[in-house]
Amino acid sequence: MNENEINNNIVEQEESSIDFGKIFKDLLKHKRLYFIVLPVAFVLAAIYALGQPNFYSCTVKLSPELSSTRSSGGLASLASSFGINLSSSAAGMGSEALFPTLYPDLMNSTDFKTSLFEVPVTIEGNKKKGEKDRTMSYYDYLSKEQKKPWWSAAIGGTMKAIASLFGTKKEETKEAIDPFRLTKKQSAIVKALDRLVVCDVDKKTMVITINVTDQNAVICATMADTVKNRLQNFITEYRTSKARVDLEYNQMLYKEAKARYDKARRMYADFVDHNQDIMLESVRQRQTELENEMQLQYNAYQQVAAQLLAAEAKVQQETPAFTTLQSATVPVVKAGPKRAQMCLIFLFLAFLGTTAYILYKEDDLKQLVGLS
């Protein structure tokens, strides 16, 4: 039994072994197919890669001030070295509702994206050709000035030509932007901003990274700086909203208290001026009443003034500080497309496809997949 089992195993190994020599000969037999397929794949890859428009990338990095780190900065920094984020848990239990990890969700909101539509951008003209700079909204730039591959432009032009044959050409009218109900064109621009404007937050260091991609280097840097400023303004307004409401209320109380004090002061001064030579007790009593009223209003005025100063200090205290780790800079080198990499991928896929076809044709594919 043992000898028979050994013989059977030897036979099975011989049957299941792969004849690499035969496979190599089969591939060499069809080498002309490689000489046809690979050049064609390279030409197609070059046409596809050269048709893709260039684009640039600009990155901005911010480090926000966290309220929770004021009291537990040392412990949080020690815990972060072990991959534990104590500041996030502390902020979740505290009054900080808009934590930095929520900033990407904020920037992905439709309200934030539509707020970028009216940002003015400038396309610099070619001075040598006498072209002038053109300024337009970011929405008009994305909808009208984006370069497309030649095949997309050709298909789009053909569709417009066909549509013009069967209908009258409608004049384009600028529609109001309503985040609650966007048009198809506006919705397409919002979806395009998903890949053009990206925000990421490092959960350990809480560093905010804003990356903007665009076909124009200057507009790329302009929008990166604009998005950074708008994010800072939104966070500042959120963090100081309650303090600013309290400040407005204290300003109103201050104006009312000052008006009452000024009125009491004028009444007392007028009464004293008109009754200097009168020694009646009723006059003295009235003077004392007016003096007490003036002093009472003055004390109230002083108290409200102190509250106003405290409210102003509170707004300043709640205003978050941002440290810019990396500012927006006009990129000088394009970020893509990586045409050489595209060509290599096309050639690799063509090589694999051709090899698989030859192995299937020569019935060698069964050996590779383990079929007998």
Short mmCIF file of C-alpha atoms in Angstrom, two decimals:
data_model
loop_
_atom_site.label_atom_id
_atom_site.label_comp_id
_atom_site.label_asym_id
_atom_site.label_seq_id
_atom_site.Cartn_x
_atom_site.Cartn_y
_atom_site.Cartn_z
CA MET A 1 0.00 0.00 0.00
CA ASN A 2 2.72 2.50 0.86
CA GLU A 3 4.59 1.81 -2.39
CA ASN A 4 1.42 2.20 -4.46
CA GLU A 5 0.57 5.49 -2.74
CA ILE A 6 4.06 6.82 -3.47
CA ASN A 7 3.73 5.82 -7.14
CA ASN A 8 0.32 7.50 -7.38
CA ASN A 9 1.69 10.72 -5.88
CA ILE A 10 4.57 10.70 -8.37
CA VAL A 11 2.13 10.24 -11.26
CA GLU A 12 -0.12 13.06 -9.97
CA GLN A 13 2.86 15.41 -9.62
CA GLU A 14 3.98 14.60 -13.16
CA GLU A 15 0.48 15.21 -14.50
CA SER A 16 0.04 18.49 -12.56
CA SER A 17 3.50 19.90 -13.31
CA ILE A 18 3.64 22.97 -15.58
CA ASP A 19 5.69 22.69 -18.74
CA PHE A 20 7.25 26.17 -18.79
CA GLY A 21 9.36 25.23 -21.77
CA LYS A 22 6.30 24.55 -23.90
CA ILE A 23 4.63 27.76 -22.70
CA PHE A 24 7.70 29.82 -23.62
CA LYS A 25 7.86 28.22 -27.07
CA ASP A 26 4.17 28.95 -27.63
CA LEU A 27 4.68 32.58 -26.72
CA LEU A 28 7.68 32.87 -29.06
CA LYS A 29 5.61 31.30 -31.82
CA HIS A 30 3.21 34.25 -31.64
CA LYS A 31 5.80 36.98 -31.13
CA ARG A 32 4.52 38.79 -34.22
CA LEU A 33 1.27 39.34 -32.36
CA TYR A 34 3.18 41.24 -29.67
CA PHE A 35 4.86 43.36 -32.35
CA ILE A 36 1.40 44.33 -33.59
CA VAL A 37 -0.53 44.74 -30.34
CA LEU A 38 2.06 46.62 -28.25
CA PRO A 39 2.74 49.45 -30.76
CA VAL A 40 -0.99 49.88 -31.32
CA ALA A 41 -1.55 49.99 -27.54
CA PHE A 42 1.25 52.55 -27.20
CA VAL A 43 -0.26 54.79 -29.89
CA LEU A 44 -3.72 54.58 -28.30
CA ALA A 45 -2.23 55.28 -24.87
CA ALA A 46 -0.34 58.29 -26.24
CA ILE A 47 -3.50 59.66 -27.89
CA TYR A 48 -5.44 59.21 -24.65
CA ALA A 49 -2.71 60.71 -22.44
CA LEU A 50 -2.02 63.70 -24.70
CA GLY A 51 -5.76 64.43 -24.84
CA GLN A 52 -5.95 64.87 -21.06
CA PRO A 53 -5.61 68.53 -19.94
CA ASN A 54 -2.91 69.51 -17.48
CA PHE A 55 -3.91 70.29 -13.90
CA TYR A 56 -2.21 71.79 -10.86
CA SER A 57 -2.52 71.16 -7.14
CA CYS A 58 -2.16 73.55 -4.20
CA THR A 59 -2.09 72.48 -0.55
CA VAL A 60 -2.72 74.58 2.55
CA LYS A 61 -2.16 73.33 6.11
CA LEU A 62 -3.61 74.82 9.30
CA SER A 63 -3.27 74.02 12.96
CA PRO A 64 -6.35 75.17 14.94
CA GLU A 65 -6.45 76.10 18.61
CA LEU A 66 -8.42 73.55 20.61
CA SER A 67 -10.22 74.66 23.75
CA SER A 68 -9.69 71.31 25.43
CA THR A 69 -5.92 71.51 25.07
CA ARG A 70 -5.69 74.58 27.29
CA SER A 71 -6.16 72.53 30.43
CA SER A 72 -4.83 69.15 29.38
CA GLY A 73 -2.14 69.95 26.84
CA GLY A 74 0.62 67.98 28.54
CA LEU A 75 -1.43 64.84 29.06
CA ALA A 76 -2.85 64.99 25.53
CA SER A 77 0.59 65.32 23.96
CA LEU A 78 1.84 62.36 26.00
CA ALA A 79 -1.14 60.24 25.03
CA SER A 80 -0.85 61.18 21.34
CA SER A 81 2.60 59.60 21.24
CA PHE A 82 0.87 56.27 21.96
CA GLY A 83 -1.83 56.92 19.32
CA ILE A 84 -4.48 57.93 21.87
CA ASN A 85 -6.39 61.17 21.29
CA LEU A 86 -7.57 62.55 24.60
CA SER A 87 -8.43 65.96 23.20
CA SER A 88 -11.19 64.55 21.01
CA SER A 89 -12.90 62.85 23.91
CA ALA A 90 -12.53 65.90 26.10
CA ALA A 91 -13.96 68.12 23.40
CA GLY A 92 -16.84 65.77 22.89
CA MET A 93 -17.80 66.10 26.55
CA GLY A 94 -17.20 69.84 26.65
CA SER A 95 -18.80 72.75 24.90
CA GLU A 96 -16.85 72.26 21.66
CA ALA A 97 -19.47 70.92 19.22
CA LEU A 98 -17.61 71.64 15.99
CA PHE A 99 -14.45 69.60 16.41
CA PRO A 100 -11.78 69.65 13.65
CA THR A 101 -12.65 66.10 12.57
CA LEU A 102 -16.01 67.51 11.39
CA TYR A 103 -14.42 70.14 9.14
CA PRO A 104 -14.34 67.82 6.07
CA ASP A 105 -18.08 67.20 6.50
CA LEU A 106 -18.60 70.94 6.73
CA MET A 107 -16.70 71.56 3.49
CA ASN A 108 -18.59 68.74 1.76
CA SER A 109 -21.92 70.39 2.57
CA THR A 110 -23.87 71.94 -0.29
CA ASP A 111 -24.12 75.28 1.52
CA PHE A 112 -20.34 75.62 1.76
CA LYS A 113 -19.74 74.60 -1.86
CA THR A 114 -22.39 76.91 -3.27
CA SER A 115 -20.86 79.76 -1.27
CA LEU A 116 -17.76 79.36 -3.47
CA PHE A 117 -19.71 79.97 -6.68
CA GLU A 118 -19.51 83.77 -6.43
CA VAL A 119 -15.79 83.92 -5.64
CA PRO A 120 -14.15 86.12 -8.31
CA VAL A 121 -11.26 84.50 -10.20
CA THR A 122 -9.01 85.97 -12.86
CA ILE A 123 -7.72 84.23 -15.98
CA GLU A 124 -4.48 85.87 -16.98
CA GLY A 125 -4.25 86.70 -20.67
CA ASN A 126 -1.23 86.18 -22.89
CA LYS A 127 0.54 89.56 -22.83
CA LYS A 128 2.57 88.73 -25.94
CA LYS A 129 -0.62 88.19 -27.94
CA GLY A 130 -2.23 91.29 -26.47
CA GLU A 131 -4.83 89.35 -24.50
CA LYS A 132 -6.35 91.02 -21.46
CA ASP A 133 -7.07 89.45 -18.08
CA ARG A 134 -10.60 88.18 -17.64
CA THR A 135 -12.39 88.19 -14.29
CA MET A 136 -15.43 86.03 -13.67
CA SER A 137 -17.12 84.04 -10.94
CA TYR A 138 -15.76 80.63 -9.99
CA TYR A 139 -19.07 79.09 -11.13
CA ASP A 140 -18.75 80.59 -14.63
CA TYR A 141 -15.12 79.51 -14.77
CA LEU A 142 -15.96 75.87 -13.95
CA SER A 143 -18.92 75.76 -16.30
CA LYS A 144 -17.39 77.54 -19.33
CA GLU A 145 -13.60 77.66 -19.13
CA GLN A 146 -12.65 74.06 -18.32
CA LYS A 147 -10.60 72.25 -20.95
CA LYS A 148 -11.84 68.80 -21.93
CA PRO A 149 -10.31 65.90 -23.91
CA TRP A 150 -10.72 66.34 -27.64
CA TRP A 151 -13.15 63.42 -27.89
CA SER A 152 -15.41 64.88 -25.19
CA ALA A 153 -15.38 68.25 -26.94
CA ALA A 154 -16.16 66.56 -30.26
CA ILE A 155 -19.06 64.59 -28.78
CA GLY A 156 -20.39 67.68 -27.02
CA GLY A 157 -20.19 69.75 -30.22
CA THR A 158 -21.97 67.03 -32.19
CA MET A 159 -24.78 66.81 -29.63
CA LYS A 160 -25.24 70.59 -29.69
CA ALA A 161 -25.34 70.57 -33.49
CA ILE A 162 -27.97 67.82 -33.49
CA ALA A 163 -30.02 69.64 -30.83
CA SER A 164 -29.91 72.85 -32.86
CA LEU A 165 -31.37 71.05 -35.88
CA PHE A 166 -34.46 69.93 -33.98
CA GLY A 167 -35.10 72.94 -31.81
CA THR A 168 -34.50 76.62 -31.35
CA LYS A 169 -31.43 77.74 -29.51
CA LYS A 170 -32.29 78.99 -26.04
CA GLU A 171 -30.46 81.92 -24.59
CA GLU A 172 -28.60 81.08 -21.41
CA THR A 173 -29.96 82.92 -18.41
CA LYS A 174 -28.14 83.13 -15.12
CA GLU A 175 -30.31 81.41 -12.53
CA ALA A 176 -30.26 82.28 -8.85
CA ILE A 177 -28.40 79.82 -6.67
CA ASP A 178 -30.68 78.11 -4.17
CA PRO A 179 -28.89 75.38 -2.15
CA PHE A 180 -32.29 73.86 -1.35
CA ARG A 181 -33.12 73.34 -5.03
CA LEU A 182 -30.19 73.26 -7.43
CA THR A 183 -30.45 73.00 -11.19
CA LYS A 184 -28.82 70.11 -13.06
CA LYS A 185 -25.93 72.33 -14.09
CA GLN A 186 -25.41 73.65 -10.56
CA SER A 187 -25.60 70.13 -9.14
CA ALA A 188 -22.93 69.00 -11.62
CA ILE A 189 -20.63 71.83 -10.48
CA VAL A 190 -21.20 70.85 -6.83
CA LYS A 191 -20.22 67.25 -7.63
CA ALA A 192 -17.14 68.49 -9.48
CA LEU A 193 -16.08 70.36 -6.33
CA ASP A 194 -16.01 67.02 -4.49
CA ARG A 195 -12.77 66.16 -6.29
CA LEU A 196 -11.48 69.70 -6.84
CA VAL A 197 -11.65 70.86 -3.20
CA VAL A 198 -10.68 68.26 -0.58
CA CYS A 199 -10.25 68.71 3.17
CA ASP A 200 -8.54 66.19 5.44
CA VAL A 201 -7.78 66.25 9.18
CA ASP A 202 -5.04 64.29 10.92
CA LYS A 203 -6.78 62.69 13.89
CA LYS A 204 -3.59 62.68 15.97
CA THR A 205 -2.18 66.15 15.34
CA MET A 206 -5.49 67.79 14.26
CA VAL A 207 -3.67 69.47 11.39
CA ILE A 208 -6.15 70.58 8.71
CA THR A 209 -5.03 69.95 5.13
CA ILE A 210 -6.89 71.67 2.28
CA ASN A 211 -6.03 70.56 -1.25
CA VAL A 212 -7.37 72.32 -4.34
CA THR A 213 -6.92 71.00 -7.88
CA ASP A 214 -7.45 73.12 -10.97
CA GLN A 215 -6.34 73.50 -14.57
CA ASN A 216 -5.13 77.05 -13.92
CA ALA A 217 -2.19 77.45 -11.51
CA VAL A 218 -3.15 80.97 -10.33
CA ILE A 219 -6.81 80.08 -9.79
CA CYS A 220 -5.70 76.93 -7.97
CA ALA A 221 -3.74 78.97 -5.41
CA THR A 222 -6.48 81.63 -5.24
CA MET A 223 -9.19 79.11 -4.38
CA ALA A 224 -6.96 77.32 -1.85
CA ASP A 225 -6.45 80.62 0.00
CA THR A 226 -10.17 81.50 -0.30
CA VAL A 227 -11.32 78.14 1.06
CA LYS A 228 -8.90 78.48 3.96
CA ASN A 229 -10.21 81.97 4.82
CA ARG A 230 -13.86 80.93 4.53
CA LEU A 231 -13.31 77.92 6.75
CA GLN A 232 -11.58 80.11 9.35
CA ASN A 233 -14.39 82.68 9.22
CA PHE A 234 -17.08 80.04 9.61
CA ILE A 235 -15.34 78.45 12.58
CA THR A 236 -14.74 81.86 14.15
CA GLU A 237 -18.39 82.85 13.74
CA TYR A 238 -19.50 79.53 15.23
CA ARG A 239 -17.14 79.69 18.21
CA THR A 240 -17.97 83.33 19.00
CA SER A 241 -21.70 83.26 18.16
CA LYS A 242 -22.94 83.14 21.78
CA ALA A 243 -20.30 85.62 22.96
CA ARG A 244 -21.27 88.05 20.19
CA VAL A 245 -24.96 87.76 21.12
CA ASP A 246 -24.04 88.55 24.73
CA LEU A 247 -21.91 91.45 23.51
CA GLU A 248 -24.79 92.93 21.49
CA TYR A 249 -27.09 92.61 24.51
CA ASN A 250 -24.56 94.33 26.77
CA GLN A 251 -24.07 97.09 24.21
CA MET A 252 -27.82 97.71 24.24
CA LEU A 253 -27.86 97.81 28.05
CA TYR A 254 -24.86 100.16 28.00
CA LYS A 255 -26.61 102.61 25.67
CA GLU A 256 -29.80 102.54 27.76
CA ALA A 257 -27.89 102.98 31.05
CA LYS A 258 -25.84 105.84 29.61
CA ALA A 259 -28.99 107.55 28.31
CA ARG A 260 -30.69 107.27 31.75
CA TYR A 261 -27.55 108.58 33.49
CA ASP A 262 -27.23 111.51 31.09
CA LYS A 263 -30.90 112.37 31.60
CA ALA A 264 -30.61 112.21 35.41
CA ARG A 265 -27.40 114.30 35.28
CA ARG A 266 -29.02 117.01 33.14
CA MET A 267 -32.12 117.14 35.35
CA TYR A 268 -29.96 117.55 38.46
CA ALA A 269 -27.80 120.23 36.85
CA ASP A 270 -30.82 122.18 35.57
CA PHE A 271 -32.54 122.04 38.95
CA VAL A 272 -29.43 123.25 40.79
CA ASP A 273 -28.91 126.08 38.29
CA HIS A 274 -32.48 127.36 38.70
CA ASN A 275 -32.66 127.08 42.48
CA GLN A 276 -29.30 128.37 43.73
CA ASP A 277 -30.72 131.23 45.85
CA ILE A 278 -33.76 129.42 47.15
CA MET A 279 -33.38 128.00 50.66
CA LEU A 280 -36.72 126.21 51.00
CA GLU A 281 -36.64 122.76 52.55
CA SER A 282 -38.78 121.33 49.75
CA VAL A 283 -36.21 122.56 47.23
CA ARG A 284 -33.36 120.96 49.18
CA GLN A 285 -35.31 117.71 49.42
CA ARG A 286 -35.97 117.72 45.68
CA GLN A 287 -32.29 118.41 45.05
CA THR A 288 -31.33 115.48 47.26
CA GLU A 289 -33.75 113.20 45.41
CA LEU A 290 -32.32 114.22 42.04
CA GLU A 291 -28.78 113.78 43.33
CA ASN A 292 -29.60 110.28 44.63
CA GLU A 293 -31.26 109.39 41.33
CA MET A 294 -28.21 110.61 39.42
CA GLN A 295 -25.90 108.60 41.65
CA LEU A 296 -28.09 105.52 41.26
CA GLN A 297 -28.02 105.81 37.48
CA TYR A 298 -24.28 106.42 37.57
CA ASN A 299 -23.73 103.21 39.58
CA ALA A 300 -25.88 101.27 37.13
CA TYR A 301 -23.98 102.84 34.23
CA GLN A 302 -20.64 101.82 35.74
CA GLN A 303 -21.83 98.25 36.32
CA VAL A 304 -23.10 97.90 32.75
CA ALA A 305 -19.86 99.40 31.40
CA ALA A 306 -17.88 96.76 33.32
CA GLN A 307 -20.13 94.02 31.90
CA LEU A 308 -19.57 95.42 28.40
CA LEU A 309 -15.81 95.25 28.82
CA ALA A 310 -16.11 91.68 30.07
CA ALA A 311 -18.29 90.75 27.07
CA GLU A 312 -15.73 92.26 24.66
CA ALA A 313 -12.98 90.30 26.38
CA LYS A 314 -15.10 87.13 26.13
CA VAL A 315 -15.42 87.54 22.35
CA GLN A 316 -11.68 87.91 22.08
CA GLN A 317 -11.15 84.88 24.30
CA GLU A 318 -13.51 82.68 22.26
CA THR A 319 -12.00 83.74 18.92
CA PRO A 320 -9.95 80.72 17.78
CA ALA A 321 -6.38 81.13 16.64
CA PHE A 322 -5.10 79.37 13.54
CA THR A 323 -1.47 78.74 12.78
CA THR A 324 -0.78 78.51 9.06
CA LEU A 325 1.72 75.71 8.59
CA GLN A 326 1.71 75.95 4.80
CA SER A 327 0.38 78.94 2.86
CA ALA A 328 -1.14 78.93 -0.60
CA THR A 329 1.48 79.28 -3.33
CA VAL A 330 1.02 79.31 -7.09
CA PRO A 331 2.34 75.91 -8.28
CA VAL A 332 5.01 76.03 -10.95
CA VAL A 333 4.98 72.31 -11.81
CA LYS A 334 1.85 70.52 -12.97
CA ALA A 335 0.49 67.73 -10.79
CA GLY A 336 -0.79 65.70 -13.71
CA PRO A 337 -1.74 63.92 -15.79
CA LYS A 338 1.11 61.41 -15.50
CA ARG A 339 1.27 60.53 -19.17
CA ALA A 340 4.27 58.19 -18.93
CA GLN A 341 2.55 56.18 -16.21
CA MET A 342 -0.63 55.98 -18.34
CA CYS A 343 1.36 54.60 -21.29
CA LEU A 344 3.07 52.00 -19.12
CA ILE A 345 -0.26 50.85 -17.70
CA PHE A 346 -1.73 50.56 -21.21
CA LEU A 347 1.29 48.55 -22.41
CA PHE A 348 1.20 46.27 -19.36
CA LEU A 349 -2.51 45.54 -19.80
CA ALA A 350 -2.00 44.92 -23.53
CA PHE A 351 0.87 42.54 -22.77
CA LEU A 352 -1.22 40.62 -20.22
CA GLY A 353 -4.20 40.44 -22.54
CA THR A 354 -2.11 39.22 -25.47
CA THR A 355 -0.36 36.63 -23.31
CA ALA A 356 -3.67 35.33 -21.96
CA TYR A 357 -5.05 35.08 -25.51
CA ILE A 358 -2.01 33.07 -26.71
CA LEU A 359 -2.14 30.72 -23.72
CA TYR A 360 -5.84 30.15 -24.28
CA LYS A 361 -5.32 29.53 -27.99
CA GLU A 362 -2.48 27.02 -27.36
CA ASP A 363 -4.45 25.31 -24.58
CA ASP A 364 -1.79 26.23 -22.00
CA LEU A 365 -4.10 28.23 -19.79
CA LYS A 366 -5.51 25.09 -18.16
CA GLN A 367 -2.11 24.19 -16.73
CA LEU A 368 -1.70 27.58 -15.14
CA VAL A 369 -5.09 27.51 -13.44
CA GLY A 370 -4.59 23.96 -12.23
CA LEU A 371 -7.15 22.27 -14.54
CA SER A 372 -6.40 18.89 -16.16
#
